[in-house]
PDB file of C-alpha atoms in Angstrom:
ATOM      1  CA  UNK Q1424      -3.998  19.053 117.885  1.00  0.00           C
ATOM      2  CA  UNK Q1425      -6.648  17.320 119.887  1.00  0.00           C
ATOM      3  CA  UNK Q1426      -8.156  19.173 122.842  1.00  0.00           C
ATOM      4  CA  UNK Q1427      -9.831  17.045 125.479  1.00  0.00           C
ATOM      5  CA  UNK Q1428     -11.949  18.727 128.133  1.00  0.00           C
ATOM      6  CA  UNK Q1429     -12.529  16.779 131.339  1.00  0.00           C
ATOM      7  CA  UNK Q1430     -15.920  17.517 132.831  1.00  0.00           C
ATOM      8  CA  UNK Q1431     -16.447  17.622 136.567  1.00  0.00           C
ATOM      9  CA  UNK Q1432     -18.754  14.895 137.844  1.00  0.00           C
ATOM     10  CA  UNK Q1433     -20.868  15.775 140.838  1.00  0.00           C
ATOM     11  CA  UNK Q1434     -19.582  12.924 142.998  1.00  0.00           C
ATOM     12  CA  UNK Q1435     -19.230  14.562 146.410  1.00  0.00           C
ATOM     13  CA  UNK Q1436     -21.952  15.424 148.856  1.00  0.00           C
ATOM     14  CA  UNK Q1437     -21.999  18.881 150.442  1.00  0.00           C
ATOM     15  CA  UNK Q1438     -20.245  18.953 153.823  1.00  0.00           C
ATOM     16  CA  UNK Q1439     -21.465  21.057 156.730  1.00  0.00           C
ATOM     17  CA  UNK Q1440     -19.142  23.071 158.945  1.00  0.00           C
ATOM     18  CA  UNK Q1441     -20.622  21.353 162.037  1.00  0.00           C
ATOM     19  CA  UNK Q1442     -22.062  17.923 162.866  1.00  0.00           C
ATOM     20  CA  UNK Q1443     -25.154  19.650 164.263  1.00  0.00           C
ATOM     21  CA  UNK Q1444     -26.286  23.179 165.096  1.00  0.00           C
ATOM     22  CA  UNK Q1445     -27.677  24.194 168.486  1.00  0.00           C
ATOM     23  CA  UNK Q1446     -29.035  27.649 169.305  1.00  0.00           C
ATOM     24  CA  UNK Q1447     -30.847  29.171 172.283  1.00  0.00           C
ATOM     25  CA  UNK Q1448     -33.084  32.195 171.684  1.00  0.00           C
ATOM     26  CA  UNK Q1449     -35.567  34.155 173.859  1.00  0.00           C
ATOM     27  CA  UNK Q1450     -39.261  33.752 173.141  1.00  0.00           C
ATOM     28  CA  UNK Q1451     -39.653  37.522 172.674  1.00  0.00           C
ATOM     29  CA  UNK Q1452     -37.075  37.807 169.882  1.00  0.00           C
ATOM     30  CA  UNK Q1453     -37.948  40.615 167.481  1.00  0.00           C
ATOM     31  CA  UNK Q1454     -39.285  39.591 164.078  1.00  0.00           C
ATOM     32  CA  UNK Q1455     -39.729  43.124 162.707  1.00  0.00           C
ATOM     33  CA  UNK Q1456     -36.725  42.914 160.374  1.00  0.00           C
ATOM     34  CA  UNK Q1457     -34.362  40.316 158.960  1.00  0.00           C
ATOM     35  CA  UNK Q1458     -31.414  41.559 161.006  1.00  0.00           C
ATOM     36  CA  UNK Q1459     -33.034  41.098 164.421  1.00  0.00           C
ATOM     37  CA  UNK Q1460     -34.813  37.869 163.485  1.00  0.00           C
ATOM     38  CA  UNK Q1461     -31.775  36.108 161.977  1.00  0.00           C
ATOM     39  CA  UNK Q1462     -30.529  33.529 164.472  1.00  0.00           C
ATOM     40  CA  UNK Q1463     -28.207  31.056 162.761  1.00  0.00           C
ATOM     41  CA  UNK Q1464     -26.294  30.532 159.517  1.00  0.00           C
ATOM     42  CA  UNK Q1465     -25.791  27.055 158.112  1.00  0.00           C
ATOM     43  CA  UNK Q1466     -22.639  26.634 156.032  1.00  0.00           C
ATOM     44  CA  UNK Q1467     -21.869  23.763 153.670  1.00  0.00           C
ATOM     45  CA  UNK Q1468     -19.099  23.288 151.109  1.00  0.00           C
ATOM     46  CA  UNK Q1469     -18.769  21.120 148.013  1.00  0.00           C
ATOM     47  CA  UNK Q1470     -15.456  19.516 147.018  1.00  0.00           C
ATOM     48  CA  UNK Q1471     -16.525  19.094 143.410  1.00  0.00           C
ATOM     49  CA  UNK Q1472     -16.172  22.715 142.434  1.00  0.00           C
ATOM     50  CA  UNK Q1473     -15.388  25.895 144.312  1.00  0.00           C
ATOM     51  CA  UNK Q1474     -18.066  27.907 142.558  1.00  0.00           C
ATOM     52  CA  UNK Q1475     -20.753  25.236 142.839  1.00  0.00           C
ATOM     53  CA  UNK Q1476     -23.987  26.742 144.114  1.00  0.00           C
ATOM     54  CA  UNK Q1477     -25.411  25.019 147.193  1.00  0.00           C
ATOM     55  CA  UNK Q1478     -29.105  25.344 147.951  1.00  0.00           C
ATOM     56  CA  UNK Q1479     -30.493  25.105 151.485  1.00  0.00           C
ATOM     57  CA  UNK Q1480     -33.933  23.977 152.602  1.00  0.00           C
ATOM     58  CA  UNK Q1481     -35.629  23.083 155.893  1.00  0.00           C
ATOM     59  CA  UNK Q1482     -36.847  19.523 156.314  1.00  0.00           C
ATOM     60  CA  UNK Q1483     -39.617  19.436 158.901  1.00  0.00           C
ATOM     61  CA  UNK Q1484     -42.195  16.670 159.120  1.00  0.00           C
ATOM     62  CA  UNK Q1485     -43.648  17.386 162.564  1.00  0.00           C
ATOM     63  CA  UNK Q1486     -45.198  20.861 162.369  1.00  0.00           C
ATOM     64  CA  UNK Q1487     -47.442  22.226 159.578  1.00  0.00           C
ATOM     65  CA  UNK Q1488     -45.591  24.715 157.396  1.00  0.00           C
ATOM     66  CA  UNK Q1489     -47.874  27.632 158.271  1.00  0.00           C
ATOM     67  CA  UNK Q1490     -47.244  27.041 161.998  1.00  0.00           C
ATOM     68  CA  UNK Q1491     -43.505  26.418 161.739  1.00  0.00           C
ATOM     69  CA  UNK Q1492     -41.780  29.606 162.987  1.00  0.00           C
ATOM     70  CA  UNK Q1493     -38.502  29.372 161.042  1.00  0.00           C
ATOM     71  CA  UNK Q1494     -37.432  29.845 157.447  1.00  0.00           C
ATOM     72  CA  UNK Q1495     -34.095  29.619 155.656  1.00  0.00           C
ATOM     73  CA  UNK Q1496     -32.572  31.625 152.824  1.00  0.00           C
ATOM     74  CA  UNK Q1497     -31.942  28.986 150.171  1.00  0.00           C
ATOM     75  CA  UNK Q1498     -28.773  30.691 148.939  1.00  0.00           C
ATOM     76  CA  UNK Q1499     -27.086  31.900 152.149  1.00  0.00           C
ATOM     77  CA  UNK Q1500     -28.273  29.264 154.645  1.00  0.00           C
ATOM     78  CA  UNK Q1501     -29.379  32.000 157.045  1.00  0.00           C
ATOM     79  CA  UNK Q1502     -32.186  30.871 159.372  1.00  0.00           C
ATOM     80  CA  UNK Q1503     -34.567  33.517 160.690  1.00  0.00           C
ATOM     81  CA  UNK Q1504     -37.649  33.604 162.896  1.00  0.00           C
ATOM     82  CA  UNK Q1505     -40.729  34.414 160.825  1.00  0.00           C
ATOM     83  CA  UNK Q1506     -43.442  34.418 163.507  1.00  0.00           C
ATOM     84  CA  UNK Q1507     -43.763  35.037 167.221  1.00  0.00           C
ATOM     85  CA  UNK Q1508     -42.470  32.342 169.568  1.00  0.00           C
ATOM     86  CA  UNK Q1509     -44.114  31.196 172.799  1.00  0.00           C
ATOM     87  CA  UNK Q1510     -42.217  29.177 175.392  1.00  0.00           C
ATOM     88  CA  UNK Q1511     -45.454  27.968 176.987  1.00  0.00           C
ATOM     89  CA  UNK Q1512     -46.461  26.416 173.642  1.00  0.00           C
ATOM     90  CA  UNK Q1513     -43.130  24.935 172.506  1.00  0.00           C
ATOM     91  CA  UNK Q1514     -39.800  24.832 174.345  1.00  0.00           C
ATOM     92  CA  UNK Q1515     -37.590  23.104 171.749  1.00  0.00           C
ATOM     93  CA  UNK Q1516     -37.697  22.781 167.966  1.00  0.00           C
ATOM     94  CA  UNK Q1517     -35.840  19.950 166.247  1.00  0.00           C
ATOM     95  CA  UNK Q1518     -35.570  19.777 162.477  1.00  0.00           C
ATOM     96  CA  UNK Q1519     -33.026  19.239 159.719  1.00  0.00           C
ATOM     97  CA  UNK Q1520     -31.548  21.396 157.004  1.00  0.00           C
ATOM     98  CA  UNK Q1521     -30.783  19.922 153.600  1.00  0.00           C
ATOM     99  CA  UNK Q1522     -27.881  21.216 151.515  1.00  0.00           C
ATOM    100  CA  UNK Q1523     -28.004  20.137 147.875  1.00  0.00           C
ATOM    101  CA  UNK Q1524     -26.028  20.833 144.733  1.00  0.00           C
ATOM    102  CA  UNK Q1525     -27.590  23.013 142.104  1.00  0.00           C
ATOM    103  CA  UNK Q1526     -28.355  20.000 139.928  1.00  0.00           C
ATOM    104  CA  UNK Q1527     -29.949  18.187 142.878  1.00  0.00           C
ATOM    105  CA  UNK Q1528     -27.913  15.017 142.326  1.00  0.00           C
ATOM    106  CA  UNK Q1529     -26.189  15.006 145.716  1.00  0.00           C
ATOM    107  CA  UNK Q1530     -27.307  16.372 149.058  1.00  0.00           C
ATOM    108  CA  UNK Q1531     -26.632  16.159 152.789  1.00  0.00           C
ATOM    109  CA  UNK Q1532     -28.647  16.926 155.907  1.00  0.00           C
ATOM    110  CA  UNK Q1533     -27.699  18.270 159.330  1.00  0.00           C
ATOM    111  CA  UNK Q1534     -29.716  18.300 162.602  1.00  0.00           C
ATOM    112  CA  UNK Q1535     -30.827  21.651 164.037  1.00  0.00           C
ATOM    113  CA  UNK Q1536     -31.886  22.193 167.656  1.00  0.00           C
ATOM    114  CA  UNK Q1537     -33.456  25.496 168.697  1.00  0.00           C
ATOM    115  CA  UNK Q1538     -34.174  25.970 172.416  1.00  0.00           C
ATOM    116  CA  UNK Q1539     -36.664  28.680 173.371  1.00  0.00           C
ATOM    117  CA  UNK Q1540     -35.855  30.628 176.540  1.00  0.00           C
ATOM    118  CA  UNK Q1541     -38.708  31.612 178.820  1.00  0.00           C
ATOM    119  CA  UNK Q1542     -39.403  35.309 179.372  1.00  0.00           C
ATOM    120  CA  UNK Q1543     -41.573  36.493 182.251  1.00  0.00           C
ATOM    121  CA  UNK Q1544     -44.391  37.730 180.017  1.00  0.00           C
ATOM    122  CA  UNK Q1545     -47.510  36.468 181.808  1.00  0.00           C
ATOM    123  CA  UNK Q1546     -49.281  38.096 184.729  1.00  0.00           C
ATOM    124  CA  UNK Q1547     -49.890  35.924 187.805  1.00  0.00           C
ATOM    125  CA  UNK Q1548     -53.467  34.851 188.492  1.00  0.00           C
ATOM    126  CA  UNK Q1549     -55.025  35.022 191.965  1.00  0.00           C
ATOM    127  CA  UNK Q1550     -57.612  32.637 193.389  1.00  0.00           C
ATOM    128  CA  UNK Q1551     -59.180  33.368 196.785  1.00  0.00           C
ATOM    129  CA  UNK Q1552     -60.805  30.575 198.778  1.00  0.00           C
ATOM    130  CA  UNK Q1553     -62.639  31.472 202.003  1.00  0.00           C
ATOM    131  CA  UNK Q1554     -63.714  28.928 204.618  1.00  0.00           C
ATOM    132  CA  UNK Q1555     -67.418  28.122 204.524  1.00  0.00           C
ATOM    133  CA  UNK Q1556     -68.072  29.622 207.955  1.00  0.00           C
ATOM    134  CA  UNK Q1557     -67.326  33.127 206.659  1.00  0.00           C
ATOM    135  CA  UNK Q1558     -69.323  35.232 204.202  1.00  0.00           C
ATOM    136  CA  UNK Q1559     -67.523  36.158 201.011  1.00  0.00           C
ATOM    137  CA  UNK Q1560     -68.537  38.078 197.893  1.00  0.00           C
ATOM    138  CA  UNK Q1561     -66.832  39.717 194.923  1.00  0.00           C
ATOM    139  CA  UNK Q1562     -67.717  42.931 193.095  1.00  0.00           C
ATOM    140  CA  UNK Q1563     -65.689  44.454 190.240  1.00  0.00           C
ATOM    141  CA  UNK Q1564     -62.453  42.747 191.290  1.00  0.00           C
ATOM    142  CA  UNK Q1565     -63.033  43.794 194.908  1.00  0.00           C
ATOM    143  CA  UNK Q1566     -63.286  40.982 197.437  1.00  0.00           C
ATOM    144  CA  UNK Q1567     -65.299  41.313 200.647  1.00  0.00           C
ATOM    145  CA  UNK Q1568     -64.925  38.964 203.618  1.00  0.00           C
ATOM    146  CA  UNK Q1569     -67.316  39.249 206.565  1.00  0.00           C
ATOM    147  CA  UNK Q1570     -66.082  37.978 209.941  1.00  0.00           C
ATOM    148  CA  UNK Q1571     -67.218  38.403 213.552  1.00  0.00           C
ATOM    149  CA  UNK Q1572     -65.271  40.672 215.884  1.00  0.00           C
ATOM    150  CA  UNK Q1573     -64.855  37.874 218.420  1.00  0.00           C
ATOM    151  CA  UNK Q1574     -62.722  35.807 216.050  1.00  0.00           C
ATOM    152  CA  UNK Q1575     -59.629  34.546 217.835  1.00  0.00           C
ATOM    153  CA  UNK Q1576     -56.106  35.742 217.177  1.00  0.00           C
ATOM    154  CA  UNK Q1577     -54.343  33.791 214.450  1.00  0.00           C
ATOM    155  CA  UNK Q1578     -57.568  32.295 213.105  1.00  0.00           C
ATOM    156  CA  UNK Q1579     -57.280  31.122 209.478  1.00  0.00           C
ATOM    157  CA  UNK Q1580     -59.973  32.713 207.300  1.00  0.00           C
ATOM    158  CA  UNK Q1581     -59.030  31.215 203.946  1.00  0.00           C
ATOM    159  CA  UNK Q1582     -56.271  30.891 201.368  1.00  0.00           C
ATOM    160  CA  UNK Q1583     -54.936  32.820 198.401  1.00  0.00           C
ATOM    161  CA  UNK Q1584     -53.440  30.813 195.553  1.00  0.00           C
ATOM    162  CA  UNK Q1585     -51.246  32.637 193.043  1.00  0.00           C
ATOM    163  CA  UNK Q1586     -50.213  30.989 189.788  1.00  0.00           C
ATOM    164  CA  UNK Q1587     -47.797  31.937 187.041  1.00  0.00           C
ATOM    165  CA  UNK Q1588     -47.713  30.051 183.747  1.00  0.00           C
ATOM    166  CA  UNK Q1589     -44.157  31.205 183.037  1.00  0.00           C
ATOM    167  CA  UNK Q1590     -42.544  27.872 183.541  1.00  0.00           C
ATOM    168  CA  UNK Q1591     -38.906  28.252 184.492  1.00  0.00           C
ATOM    169  CA  UNK Q1592     -37.325  28.454 187.904  1.00  0.00           C
ATOM    170  CA  UNK Q1593     -35.799  31.818 187.007  1.00  0.00           C
ATOM    171  CA  UNK Q1594     -39.181  33.465 186.543  1.00  0.00           C
ATOM    172  CA  UNK Q1595     -40.852  31.878 189.527  1.00  0.00           C
ATOM    173  CA  UNK Q1596     -40.383  34.180 192.464  1.00  0.00           C
ATOM    174  CA  UNK Q1597     -44.030  34.422 193.463  1.00  0.00           C
ATOM    175  CA  UNK Q1598     -44.810  36.675 196.405  1.00  0.00           C
ATOM    176  CA  UNK Q1599     -47.839  38.415 197.854  1.00  0.00           C
ATOM    177  CA  UNK Q1600     -48.003  41.407 200.175  1.00  0.00           C
ATOM    178  CA  UNK Q1601     -50.574  43.726 201.722  1.00  0.00           C
ATOM    179  CA  UNK Q1602     -49.998  47.217 200.292  1.00  0.00           C
ATOM    180  CA  UNK Q1603     -52.482  49.152 202.408  1.00  0.00           C
ATOM    181  CA  UNK Q1604     -54.964  48.606 205.206  1.00  0.00           C
ATOM    182  CA  UNK Q1605     -57.798  50.812 206.495  1.00  0.00           C
ATOM    183  CA  UNK Q1606     -58.020  52.485 208.882  1.00  0.00           C
ATOM    184  CA  UNK Q1607     -54.370  53.391 208.449  1.00  0.00           C
ATOM    185  CA  UNK Q1608     -54.092  54.558 212.072  1.00  0.00           C
ATOM    186  CA  UNK Q1609     -54.292  50.974 213.305  1.00  0.00           C
ATOM    187  CA  UNK Q1610     -52.173  47.946 212.595  1.00  0.00           C
ATOM    188  CA  UNK Q1611     -53.604  45.712 209.896  1.00  0.00           C
ATOM    189  CA  UNK Q1612     -55.785  42.966 211.429  1.00  0.00           C
ATOM    190  CA  UNK Q1613     -54.999  40.545 208.593  1.00  0.00           C
ATOM    191  CA  UNK Q1614     -51.723  38.913 207.637  1.00  0.00           C
ATOM    192  CA  UNK Q1615     -50.647  36.618 204.815  1.00  0.00           C
ATOM    193  CA  UNK Q1616     -48.742  33.516 205.829  1.00  0.00           C
ATOM    194  CA  UNK Q1617     -46.763  31.533 203.263  1.00  0.00           C
ATOM    195  CA  UNK Q1618     -45.721  29.028 205.936  1.00  0.00           C
ATOM    196  CA  UNK Q1619     -48.191  26.578 204.458  1.00  0.00           C
ATOM    197  CA  UNK Q1620     -45.345  25.552 202.109  1.00  0.00           C
ATOM    198  CA  UNK Q1621     -47.818  24.433 199.480  1.00  0.00           C
ATOM    199  CA  UNK Q1622     -45.644  25.849 196.739  1.00  0.00           C
ATOM    200  CA  UNK Q1623     -44.274  24.767 193.395  1.00  0.00           C
ATOM    201  CA  UNK Q1624     -42.453  26.438 190.517  1.00  0.00           C
ATOM    202  CA  UNK Q1625     -45.814  27.619 189.156  1.00  0.00           C
ATOM    203  CA  UNK Q1626     -47.913  28.372 192.254  1.00  0.00           C
ATOM    204  CA  UNK Q1627     -47.755  29.515 195.859  1.00  0.00           C
ATOM    205  CA  UNK Q1628     -50.468  29.339 198.520  1.00  0.00           C
ATOM    206  CA  UNK Q1629     -50.836  31.878 201.331  1.00  0.00           C
ATOM    207  CA  UNK Q1630     -52.981  31.544 204.439  1.00  0.00           C
ATOM    208  CA  UNK Q1631     -55.210  34.498 205.332  1.00  0.00           C
ATOM    209  CA  UNK Q1632     -55.232  34.821 209.113  1.00  0.00           C
ATOM    210  CA  UNK Q1633     -55.979  37.411 211.788  1.00  0.00           C
ATOM    211  CA  UNK Q1634     -52.936  39.203 213.186  1.00  0.00           C
ATOM    212  CA  UNK Q1635     -54.607  40.887 216.170  1.00  0.00           C
ATOM    213  CA  UNK Q1636     -57.841  40.884 218.149  1.00  0.00           C
ATOM    214  CA  UNK Q1637     -60.713  42.735 216.477  1.00  0.00           C
ATOM    215  CA  UNK Q1638     -63.078  45.383 217.832  1.00  0.00           C
ATOM    216  CA  UNK Q1639     -65.765  46.641 215.450  1.00  0.00           C
ATOM    217  CA  UNK Q1640     -66.136  49.911 217.366  1.00  0.00           C
ATOM    218  CA  UNK Q1641     -62.452  50.712 216.955  1.00  0.00           C
ATOM    219  CA  UNK Q1642     -61.604  49.251 213.541  1.00  0.00           C
TER     220      UNK Q1642
END
């Protein structure tokens, strides 16, 4: 008897389950453990042999490896976030994943797109600009404006510009209000007017103007 064993040639490339992979994740995704930081699993099959081991690797030529925030398990194809994300630094990551046979003879690549979702994680900044005709000074985050009591009703004193670096429309509801005014027995002599309409998705400007006639002896 003659026994002839036919060996399997590695003639097929691994095939991915999708033409490309697209995932959207929040910038504040937890990276404390593999379960919370795992975002996507890449799956490829090989027609040569059912038990053929496929190895996965990330192909990224744009970002240095130590700054690239993703890694992949070479055996399972599971992609996880390995370092903190920041929408204001990078909104979209594009790279490829290579799937190769254990012997490395054949391989395939698939595009990956990861969109980072903005989270409202930055405090607004405030910039006060007072007209030159009025005295203005700052002390320990307290702002002092000196005006004459004969200033007319509705007179513009200056502007307040508020900015927020969180960049999406969703997070940009910028508003400003007067919380308290002394003496509390009288109506506040100052109002904030956003009618200037000098607004964008990242900033809003308010006019500071008088809302009633002033009397230094009364308040």
